[in-house]
CSV table of C-alpha atoms and ligand atoms in Angstrom, one decimal:
chain,number,residue,atom,x,y,z
A,1,MET,CA,-81.4,42.3,-16.1
A,2,LEU,CA,-81.4,39.0,-14.2
A,3,LYS,CA,-83.2,39.0,-10.9
A,4,THR,CA,-80.6,38.0,-8.4
A,5,GLY,CA,-81.5,37.0,-4.8
A,6,LEU,CA,-78.8,37.4,-2.2
A,7,ILE,CA,-79.0,35.4,1.0
A,8,GLY,CA,-76.6,35.5,4.0
A,9,TRP,CA,-75.1,38.8,2.9
A,10,ARG,CA,-74.8,40.0,6.5
A,11,GLY,CA,-72.4,37.2,7.5
A,12,MET,CA,-68.7,37.4,7.1
A,13,VAL,CA,-68.4,35.8,3.7
A,14,GLY,CA,-71.6,37.5,2.5
A,15,SER,CA,-70.2,40.9,3.6
A,16,VAL,CA,-67.0,40.3,1.7
A,17,LEU,CA,-69.0,39.3,-1.3
A,18,ILE,CA,-71.1,42.5,-1.2
A,19,GLU,CA,-68.0,44.6,-0.7
A,20,ARG,CA,-66.4,43.0,-3.8
A,21,MET,CA,-69.7,43.3,-5.8
A,22,PHE,CA,-69.7,47.1,-5.1
A,23,SER,CA,-66.0,47.4,-6.0
A,24,GLU,CA,-66.6,45.6,-9.3
A,25,ASP,CA,-69.8,47.4,-10.1
A,26,ASN,CA,-71.8,44.2,-10.3
A,27,PHE,CA,-75.0,45.7,-9.0
A,28,ARG,CA,-75.3,47.6,-12.3
A,29,SER,CA,-75.7,44.3,-14.2
A,30,ILE,CA,-78.3,42.6,-12.1
A,31,HIS,CA,-81.6,43.4,-10.4
A,32,PRO,CA,-80.7,42.5,-6.8
A,33,TYR,CA,-83.1,41.3,-4.2
A,34,PHE,CA,-81.9,41.0,-0.6
A,35,PHE,CA,-83.4,38.2,1.4
A,36,SER,CA,-83.3,37.8,5.2
A,37,THR,CA,-84.0,34.8,7.4
A,38,SER,CA,-85.1,37.1,10.3
A,39,GLN,CA,-85.9,40.6,9.1
A,40,ALA,CA,-88.2,40.3,6.1
A,41,GLY,CA,-89.9,43.6,5.4
A,42,ALA,CA,-87.1,45.8,6.8
A,43,SER,CA,-85.6,48.3,4.5
A,44,ASN,CA,-82.6,47.4,2.4
A,45,PRO,CA,-79.4,48.9,3.9
A,46,PHE,CA,-77.6,49.4,0.6
A,47,ASP,CA,-77.7,52.5,-1.6
A,48,ILE,CA,-78.9,50.7,-4.7
A,49,PRO,CA,-81.5,52.4,-7.0
A,50,ASP,CA,-85.0,50.8,-7.0
A,51,SER,CA,-84.1,48.3,-4.3
A,52,GLN,CA,-86.9,46.5,-2.5
A,53,PRO,CA,-87.3,45.9,1.2
A,54,LEU,CA,-85.8,42.7,2.5
A,55,MET,CA,-87.6,39.5,1.4
A,56,ASP,CA,-88.3,36.4,3.4
A,57,ALA,CA,-85.5,33.9,2.7
A,58,PHE,CA,-87.9,31.0,3.6
A,59,ASP,CA,-90.7,32.2,1.2
A,60,ILE,CA,-90.4,29.7,-1.6
A,61,SER,CA,-92.6,31.7,-4.0
A,62,CYS,CA,-90.3,34.8,-3.6
A,63,LEU,CA,-87.2,32.6,-4.2
A,64,GLN,CA,-88.9,31.0,-7.3
A,65,ALA,CA,-89.2,34.4,-8.9
A,66,MET,CA,-85.4,34.8,-9.0
A,67,ASP,CA,-83.2,33.9,-12.0
A,68,ILE,CA,-80.1,33.5,-9.8
A,69,ILE,CA,-79.8,32.9,-6.1
A,70,ILE,CA,-76.5,33.4,-4.3
A,71,SER,CA,-76.4,31.9,-0.8
A,72,CYS,CA,-73.8,32.5,1.8
A,73,GLN,CA,-76.2,31.4,4.5
A,74,GLY,CA,-74.7,28.0,5.2
A,75,SER,CA,-75.4,24.3,4.7
A,76,VAL,CA,-78.4,24.1,7.0
A,77,TYR,CA,-80.3,26.7,5.0
A,78,THR,CA,-79.3,25.1,1.6
A,79,LYS,CA,-80.4,21.7,2.8
A,80,GLN,CA,-83.8,23.1,4.0
A,81,VAL,CA,-84.7,25.4,1.0
A,82,TYR,CA,-82.9,24.1,-2.1
A,83,PRO,CA,-84.7,20.7,-2.5
A,84,GLU,CA,-88.1,22.3,-2.0
A,85,LEU,CA,-87.2,25.0,-4.6
A,86,ARG,CA,-86.0,22.5,-7.2
A,87,GLY,CA,-88.9,20.1,-6.3
A,88,LEU,CA,-91.3,22.9,-7.5
A,89,GLY,CA,-89.5,23.0,-10.8
A,90,TRP,CA,-87.4,26.1,-10.2
A,91,ALA,CA,-84.8,26.2,-13.0
A,92,GLY,CA,-82.7,29.2,-12.0
A,93,TYR,CA,-79.0,29.3,-11.1
A,94,TRP,CA,-78.0,28.4,-7.6
A,95,ILE,CA,-74.6,29.8,-6.5
A,96,ASP,CA,-73.6,28.7,-3.0
A,97,ALA,CA,-70.8,29.2,-0.6
A,98,SER,CA,-71.7,26.2,1.6
A,99,SER,CA,-70.6,22.6,1.1
A,100,ALA,CA,-74.1,21.1,1.0
A,101,LEU,CA,-74.3,20.4,-2.7
A,102,ARG,CA,-70.6,20.5,-3.6
A,103,LEU,CA,-70.1,16.9,-4.4
A,104,ASN,CA,-73.4,16.4,-6.2
A,105,HIS,CA,-73.3,15.2,-9.8
A,106,ASP,CA,-75.3,18.1,-11.0
A,107,ALA,CA,-73.1,20.7,-9.3
A,108,ILE,CA,-69.8,22.2,-10.4
A,109,ILE,CA,-67.3,23.6,-7.9
A,110,VAL,CA,-66.3,27.0,-9.2
A,111,LEU,CA,-62.8,28.4,-9.4
A,112,ASP,CA,-62.7,29.9,-12.9
A,113,PRO,CA,-59.0,30.8,-13.1
A,114,VAL,CA,-58.4,27.1,-12.8
A,115,ASN,CA,-61.5,25.4,-14.2
A,116,ARG,CA,-63.2,27.9,-16.6
A,117,SER,CA,-63.4,25.1,-19.2
A,118,VAL,CA,-65.3,22.9,-16.8
A,119,ILE,CA,-67.6,25.7,-15.9
A,120,ASP,CA,-68.2,26.6,-19.6
A,121,ALA,CA,-68.9,23.0,-20.5
A,122,GLY,CA,-71.3,22.8,-17.5
A,123,LEU,CA,-73.2,25.9,-18.5
A,124,GLU,CA,-73.5,24.6,-22.1
A,125,SER,CA,-74.9,21.2,-20.8
A,126,GLY,CA,-77.5,22.9,-18.6
A,127,ILE,CA,-75.9,22.7,-15.2
A,128,LYS,CA,-77.5,25.2,-12.8
A,129,ASN,CA,-75.7,24.6,-9.5
A,130,PHE,CA,-72.3,26.4,-9.0
A,131,ILE,CA,-70.8,25.9,-5.7
A,132,GLY,CA,-67.7,27.6,-4.0
A,133,GLY,CA,-65.0,25.1,-3.0
A,134,ASN,CA,-63.5,24.5,0.4
A,135,CYS,CA,-61.2,27.5,1.1
A,136,THR,CA,-58.1,25.4,1.6
A,137,VAL,CA,-58.6,23.6,-1.7
A,138,SER,CA,-59.4,26.7,-3.7
A,139,LEU,CA,-56.3,28.5,-2.2
A,140,MET,CA,-54.0,25.6,-2.9
A,141,LEU,CA,-55.2,25.6,-6.6
A,142,MET,CA,-54.9,29.4,-6.9
A,143,GLY,CA,-51.3,28.9,-5.9
A,144,LEU,CA,-50.3,25.6,-7.6
A,145,GLY,CA,-53.1,25.1,-10.2
A,146,GLY,CA,-50.7,25.6,-13.2
A,147,LEU,CA,-49.0,22.3,-12.3
A,148,PHE,CA,-52.3,20.5,-12.1
A,149,LYS,CA,-53.6,22.0,-15.4
A,150,GLU,CA,-50.4,20.7,-17.1
A,151,ASP,CA,-51.0,17.3,-15.5
A,152,LEU,CA,-47.6,17.4,-13.9
A,153,VAL,CA,-48.7,16.3,-10.5
A,154,GLU,CA,-48.5,12.6,-9.6
A,155,TRP,CA,-49.5,13.2,-6.0
A,156,ALA,CA,-49.3,16.0,-3.4
A,157,SER,CA,-49.4,16.1,0.4
A,158,SER,CA,-50.3,19.3,2.1
A,159,MET,CA,-49.8,20.4,5.7
A,160,THR,CA,-52.1,23.4,6.4
A,161,TYR,CA,-51.9,26.3,8.7
A,162,GLN,CA,-55.5,27.5,8.7
A,163,ALA,CA,-56.6,30.9,10.0
A,164,ALA,CA,-59.4,31.6,12.5
A,165,SER,CA,-61.7,33.1,9.9
A,166,GLY,CA,-62.4,29.6,8.5
A,167,ALA,CA,-64.2,28.7,11.7
A,168,GLY,CA,-66.3,31.9,11.6
A,169,SER,CA,-66.5,35.5,12.9
A,170,ASN,CA,-67.1,34.6,16.5
A,171,ASN,CA,-64.0,32.4,16.5
A,172,MET,CA,-61.9,35.3,15.2
A,173,ARG,CA,-63.2,37.5,18.0
A,174,GLU,CA,-62.4,34.8,20.6
A,175,LEU,CA,-58.9,34.3,19.3
A,176,ILE,CA,-58.2,38.0,19.9
A,177,MET,CA,-59.8,37.8,23.3
A,178,GLN,CA,-57.5,34.9,24.1
A,179,MET,CA,-54.5,36.9,22.9
A,180,GLY,CA,-55.5,39.8,25.0
A,181,ARG,CA,-56.0,37.6,28.1
A,182,LEU,CA,-52.5,36.2,27.6
A,183,GLU,CA,-50.9,39.6,27.4
A,184,GLY,CA,-52.9,40.8,30.4
A,185,SER,CA,-51.7,37.9,32.5
A,186,VAL,CA,-48.1,39.0,32.3
A,187,SER,CA,-48.1,42.7,31.3
A,188,ASP,CA,-46.3,43.8,34.4
A,189,LEU,CA,-43.5,41.3,33.9
A,190,LEU,CA,-43.3,42.2,30.2
A,191,ASN,CA,-42.7,45.8,31.1
A,192,ASP,CA,-39.8,44.8,33.4
A,193,PRO,CA,-36.8,43.9,31.3
A,194,LYS,CA,-35.3,42.1,34.3
A,195,SER,CA,-38.2,39.7,34.8
A,196,SER,CA,-37.7,36.0,34.2
A,197,ILE,CA,-38.9,34.6,30.9
A,198,LEU,CA,-39.6,31.3,32.6
A,199,GLU,CA,-41.9,33.0,35.1
A,200,ILE,CA,-43.7,34.7,32.1
A,201,ASP,CA,-44.0,31.3,30.4
A,202,ARG,CA,-45.4,29.7,33.7
A,203,LEU,CA,-48.0,32.4,34.1
A,204,THR,CA,-49.1,32.2,30.5
A,205,ARG,CA,-49.4,28.5,30.7
A,206,GLU,CA,-51.5,28.9,33.9
A,207,CYS,CA,-53.6,31.5,32.1
A,208,ILE,CA,-54.2,29.1,29.1
A,209,ALA,CA,-55.1,26.3,31.5
A,210,SER,CA,-57.4,28.4,33.7
A,211,ASP,CA,-61.2,27.8,33.5
A,212,LYS,CA,-61.5,31.6,32.9
A,213,PHE,CA,-59.7,31.4,29.6
A,214,PRO,CA,-62.3,32.2,26.9
A,215,ILE,CA,-62.9,29.0,24.9
A,216,THR,CA,-66.7,29.2,24.2
A,217,GLU,CA,-66.2,29.1,20.4
A,218,TRP,CA,-63.0,27.0,20.0
A,219,ASN,CA,-63.5,24.6,22.9
A,220,GLN,CA,-59.7,24.9,23.2
A,221,PRO,CA,-57.1,27.6,23.6
A,222,LEU,CA,-55.8,28.7,20.2
A,223,ALA,CA,-53.7,31.6,21.2
A,224,GLY,CA,-50.3,30.3,22.2
A,225,ASN,CA,-51.4,26.9,20.9
A,226,LEU,CA,-52.5,25.2,17.7
A,227,LEU,CA,-55.2,22.7,16.9
A,228,PRO,CA,-54.3,19.7,14.8
A,229,TRP,CA,-57.9,18.7,13.8
A,230,ILE,CA,-60.4,20.7,11.7
A,231,ASP,CA,-64.1,19.8,11.2
A,232,SER,CA,-65.6,16.4,12.1
A,233,GLU,CA,-64.2,12.9,12.2
A,234,ILE,CA,-65.2,10.8,9.1
A,235,GLY,CA,-64.2,7.4,10.5
A,236,ASN,CA,-61.0,6.6,8.5
A,237,GLY,CA,-58.6,8.7,10.5
A,238,GLN,CA,-59.0,11.8,8.3
A,239,SER,CA,-60.8,14.9,9.3
A,240,ARG,CA,-63.6,16.1,7.0
A,241,GLU,CA,-61.3,19.0,6.0
A,242,GLU,CA,-58.6,16.6,5.0
A,243,PHE,CA,-61.1,14.4,3.0
A,244,LYS,CA,-62.1,17.5,0.9
A,245,ASN,CA,-58.6,17.9,-0.4
A,246,GLN,CA,-58.6,15.0,-2.9
A,247,ALA,CA,-62.3,14.9,-3.5
A,248,GLU,CA,-62.8,18.6,-4.3
A,249,THR,CA,-59.5,19.3,-6.1
A,250,ASN,CA,-60.2,16.5,-8.6
A,251,LYS,CA,-63.8,17.6,-9.0
A,252,ILE,CA,-62.7,21.2,-9.7
A,253,LEU,CA,-60.3,19.9,-12.2
A,254,GLY,CA,-63.0,17.7,-13.8
A,255,ARG,CA,-61.0,14.6,-13.2
A,256,SER,CA,-62.9,12.8,-10.4
A,257,ASN,CA,-62.8,9.6,-12.5
A,258,ASN,CA,-59.0,9.8,-12.8
A,259,PRO,CA,-58.0,11.4,-9.5
A,260,VAL,CA,-54.6,12.8,-8.5
A,261,ALA,CA,-53.9,11.4,-5.0
A,262,LEU,CA,-53.9,14.3,-2.4
A,263,ASP,CA,-53.7,14.0,1.3
A,264,GLY,CA,-52.3,15.6,4.4
A,265,LEU,CA,-53.0,17.1,7.8
A,266,CYS,CA,-55.1,20.2,8.4
A,267,VAL,CA,-54.1,22.4,11.4
A,268,ARG,CA,-55.7,25.5,12.9
A,269,VAL,CA,-53.2,28.2,13.9
A,270,GLY,CA,-53.7,31.7,15.3
A,271,ALA,CA,-53.6,33.6,12.0
A,272,MET,CA,-56.6,35.8,11.3
A,273,ARG,CA,-58.0,35.4,7.8
A,274,SER,CA,-55.3,33.8,5.5
A,275,HIS,CA,-54.8,30.1,5.1
A,276,SER,CA,-51.3,28.8,4.4
A,277,GLN,CA,-50.1,25.4,3.5
A,278,ALA,CA,-46.8,23.6,3.0
A,279,VAL,CA,-47.1,21.2,0.1
A,280,THR,CA,-44.9,18.4,-1.1
A,281,LEU,CA,-45.5,17.4,-4.7
A,282,LYS,CA,-44.3,14.5,-6.6
A,283,LEU,CA,-44.2,15.6,-10.2
A,284,ARG,CA,-44.6,13.1,-13.1
A,285,GLN,CA,-41.2,14.2,-14.4
A,286,ASP,CA,-38.1,16.2,-13.3
A,287,VAL,CA,-39.4,19.7,-14.4
A,288,PRO,CA,-36.6,22.4,-14.2
A,289,LEU,CA,-37.3,24.9,-11.5
A,290,ASP,CA,-37.4,27.8,-13.9
A,291,ASP,CA,-40.1,26.0,-15.9
A,292,VAL,CA,-42.0,25.4,-12.6
A,293,HIS,CA,-41.9,29.1,-11.9
A,294,ALA,CA,-43.2,30.0,-15.4
A,295,ILE,CA,-46.0,27.4,-15.1
A,296,LEU,CA,-47.1,28.7,-11.7
A,297,ARG,CA,-47.1,32.3,-12.9
A,298,ASN,CA,-49.5,31.2,-15.6
A,299,THR,CA,-52.0,29.8,-13.0
A,300,SER,CA,-53.8,33.2,-12.8
A,301,VAL,CA,-53.1,36.9,-12.8
A,302,TRP,CA,-53.5,36.7,-9.0
A,303,THR,CA,-50.9,34.0,-8.5
A,304,ARG,CA,-47.7,35.6,-7.2
A,305,VAL,CA,-44.5,33.5,-7.3
A,306,VAL,CA,-42.2,34.5,-4.4
A,307,GLN,CA,-38.4,33.8,-4.8
A,308,ASN,CA,-37.2,31.1,-2.4
A,309,LYS,CA,-35.1,33.6,-0.4
A,310,LYS,CA,-35.3,34.4,3.3
A,311,ASP,CA,-36.3,38.1,3.0
A,312,ALA,CA,-38.9,37.6,0.2
A,313,SER,CA,-40.4,34.6,2.1
A,314,LEU,CA,-40.7,36.5,5.4
A,315,THR,CA,-42.2,39.7,3.8
A,316,GLU,CA,-44.2,38.4,0.9
A,317,LEU,CA,-45.3,34.8,1.7
A,318,THR,CA,-47.2,35.3,5.0
A,319,PRO,CA,-50.8,35.8,6.1
A,320,ALA,CA,-49.9,39.3,7.1
A,321,ALA,CA,-48.7,40.1,3.5
A,322,VAL,CA,-51.7,38.8,1.6
A,323,SER,CA,-54.6,39.3,3.9
A,324,GLY,CA,-57.2,41.7,2.4
A,325,THR,CA,-55.8,41.2,-1.1
A,326,LEU,CA,-56.6,39.0,-4.0
A,327,GLN,CA,-53.0,37.8,-4.4
A,328,VAL,CA,-52.3,34.2,-3.7
A,329,ALA,CA,-48.6,33.8,-3.0
A,330,VAL,CA,-46.6,30.7,-3.7
A,331,GLY,CA,-43.0,30.3,-2.7
A,332,ARG,CA,-40.4,28.1,-0.9
A,333,LEU,CA,-40.1,26.4,-4.3
A,334,ARG,CA,-37.2,24.0,-4.4
A,335,LYS,CA,-36.4,20.4,-5.4
A,336,MET,CA,-36.2,18.2,-2.3
A,337,ASN,CA,-33.5,15.7,-1.2
A,338,MET,CA,-35.7,12.8,-2.3
A,339,GLY,CA,-35.0,13.7,-6.0
A,340,GLY,CA,-35.7,16.0,-8.9
A,341,GLN,CA,-39.4,15.0,-9.2
A,342,TYR,CA,-40.1,16.1,-5.6
A,343,LEU,CA,-41.0,19.8,-5.3
A,344,SER,CA,-41.6,21.7,-2.0
A,345,ALA,CA,-44.0,24.7,-2.0
A,346,PHE,CA,-45.7,27.0,0.4
A,347,THR,CA,-48.9,28.9,-0.5
A,348,VAL,CA,-50.9,31.5,1.3
A,349,GLY,CA,-54.1,33.4,0.4
A,350,ASP,CA,-57.0,35.3,1.9
A,351,GLN,CA,-59.6,32.8,3.1
A,352,LEU,CA,-62.5,35.2,2.7
A,353,LEU,CA,-61.6,36.4,-0.9
A,354,TRP,CA,-60.3,33.6,-3.2
A,355,GLY,CA,-61.1,31.2,-0.4
A,356,ALA,CA,-64.8,32.0,-0.3
A,357,ALA,CA,-66.4,35.1,-1.9
A,358,GLU,CA,-64.5,35.8,-5.1
A,359,PRO,CA,-65.2,32.6,-6.9
A,360,LEU,CA,-68.9,33.1,-6.3
A,361,ARG,CA,-68.8,36.7,-7.5
A,362,ARG,CA,-67.0,35.8,-10.6
A,363,MET,CA,-69.5,32.9,-11.3
A,364,LEU,CA,-72.2,35.5,-11.2
A,365,GLU,CA,-70.4,37.5,-13.9
A,366,ILE,CA,-69.9,34.3,-16.0
A,367,ILE,CA,-73.6,33.5,-15.8
A,368,ILE,CA,-74.6,37.1,-16.8
A,369,GLU,CA,-72.2,36.9,-19.8
A,370,PHE,CA,-73.6,33.4,-20.7
A,371,GLU,CA,-77.2,34.5,-20.5
A,372,SER,CA,-76.7,37.8,-22.4
B,401,HSE,N1,-63.4,24.6,6.6
B,401,HSE,C1,-62.5,25.7,6.4
B,401,HSE,C2,-61.8,26.1,7.7
B,401,HSE,C3,-63.3,27.0,6.0
B,401,HSE,O1,-62.3,25.6,8.8
B,401,HSE,O2,-60.8,26.8,7.7
B,401,HSE,C4,-64.3,26.8,4.9
B,401,HSE,O3,-63.8,26.3,3.7
């Protein structure tokens, strides 16, 4: 069995990955080694036969002994350890949740329901770096990938509604703290049906503006607010998150040399762990809506097409409906006033599952199959 080193398994994405690996019985097909950046030598917390104590995630000779390494530790770790490891001639498979190597020529961004042929061709040609995509990009393709696979998209513009989880576990905690603070600032008035809504609004605004409002992680209020910028500035007016849309989508599809134009605005909202996005697509031709539905259903077994009706949209096409599941919902599908080639869509999926951990877990399975 392939020796598989796991790094960053205590973090949020890593924990979801381990949970999914147990659910799918993946530990039976590998020889797992758990690495730690801070607790080497401590005992392994999982009930896995023959498992070793935690190994040092900075010990290059231990890492060199692995056939596969899966890192959810983040870009700083990858940038520190990966070049040294490869520099010493390590020829194992590197599977990574972080963006550090994503756009490298010798790396493939993995999203196998959409780009299995790109992955298979990469394996055959000796590619050893398989990197999870940006969550917003992966979730957009899990919803709308069928249209891209059929080369029906001339361009697409997405407006995102990204959940707190994309910024990390401490940000999720702080969002809930902010929500609690807001409720606490007006709880007496909320319990009095005769109280003035304008007074409630004034007090919550005061609470949000107060220097006691918890903003250590976000630097800004998110509860009762939204944040129209995600990640750093890259100097052309786009945020880094917005830049990834076109660059990563086309790389996933294996068409970086003939890219589909994609752009839009990325916005943080107070959802917990599912990213949504409203997408306007210009199709290359006027595809009938029934055909669009059929093509989208074929994207993957996890893609769920929701009828463009009020009830279905409000109950099935929301972060609350899909969080904690592998289903990626796509709905609000209709032709727009601009003409039959213009399609409106809304997609939503769990940021930690298909947005982060699941493509990595499935890549592990694909490598095991390829190597067997
Ligand atoms: N950058 C994403 C976000 C998460 O901030 O929501 C990681 O893909």
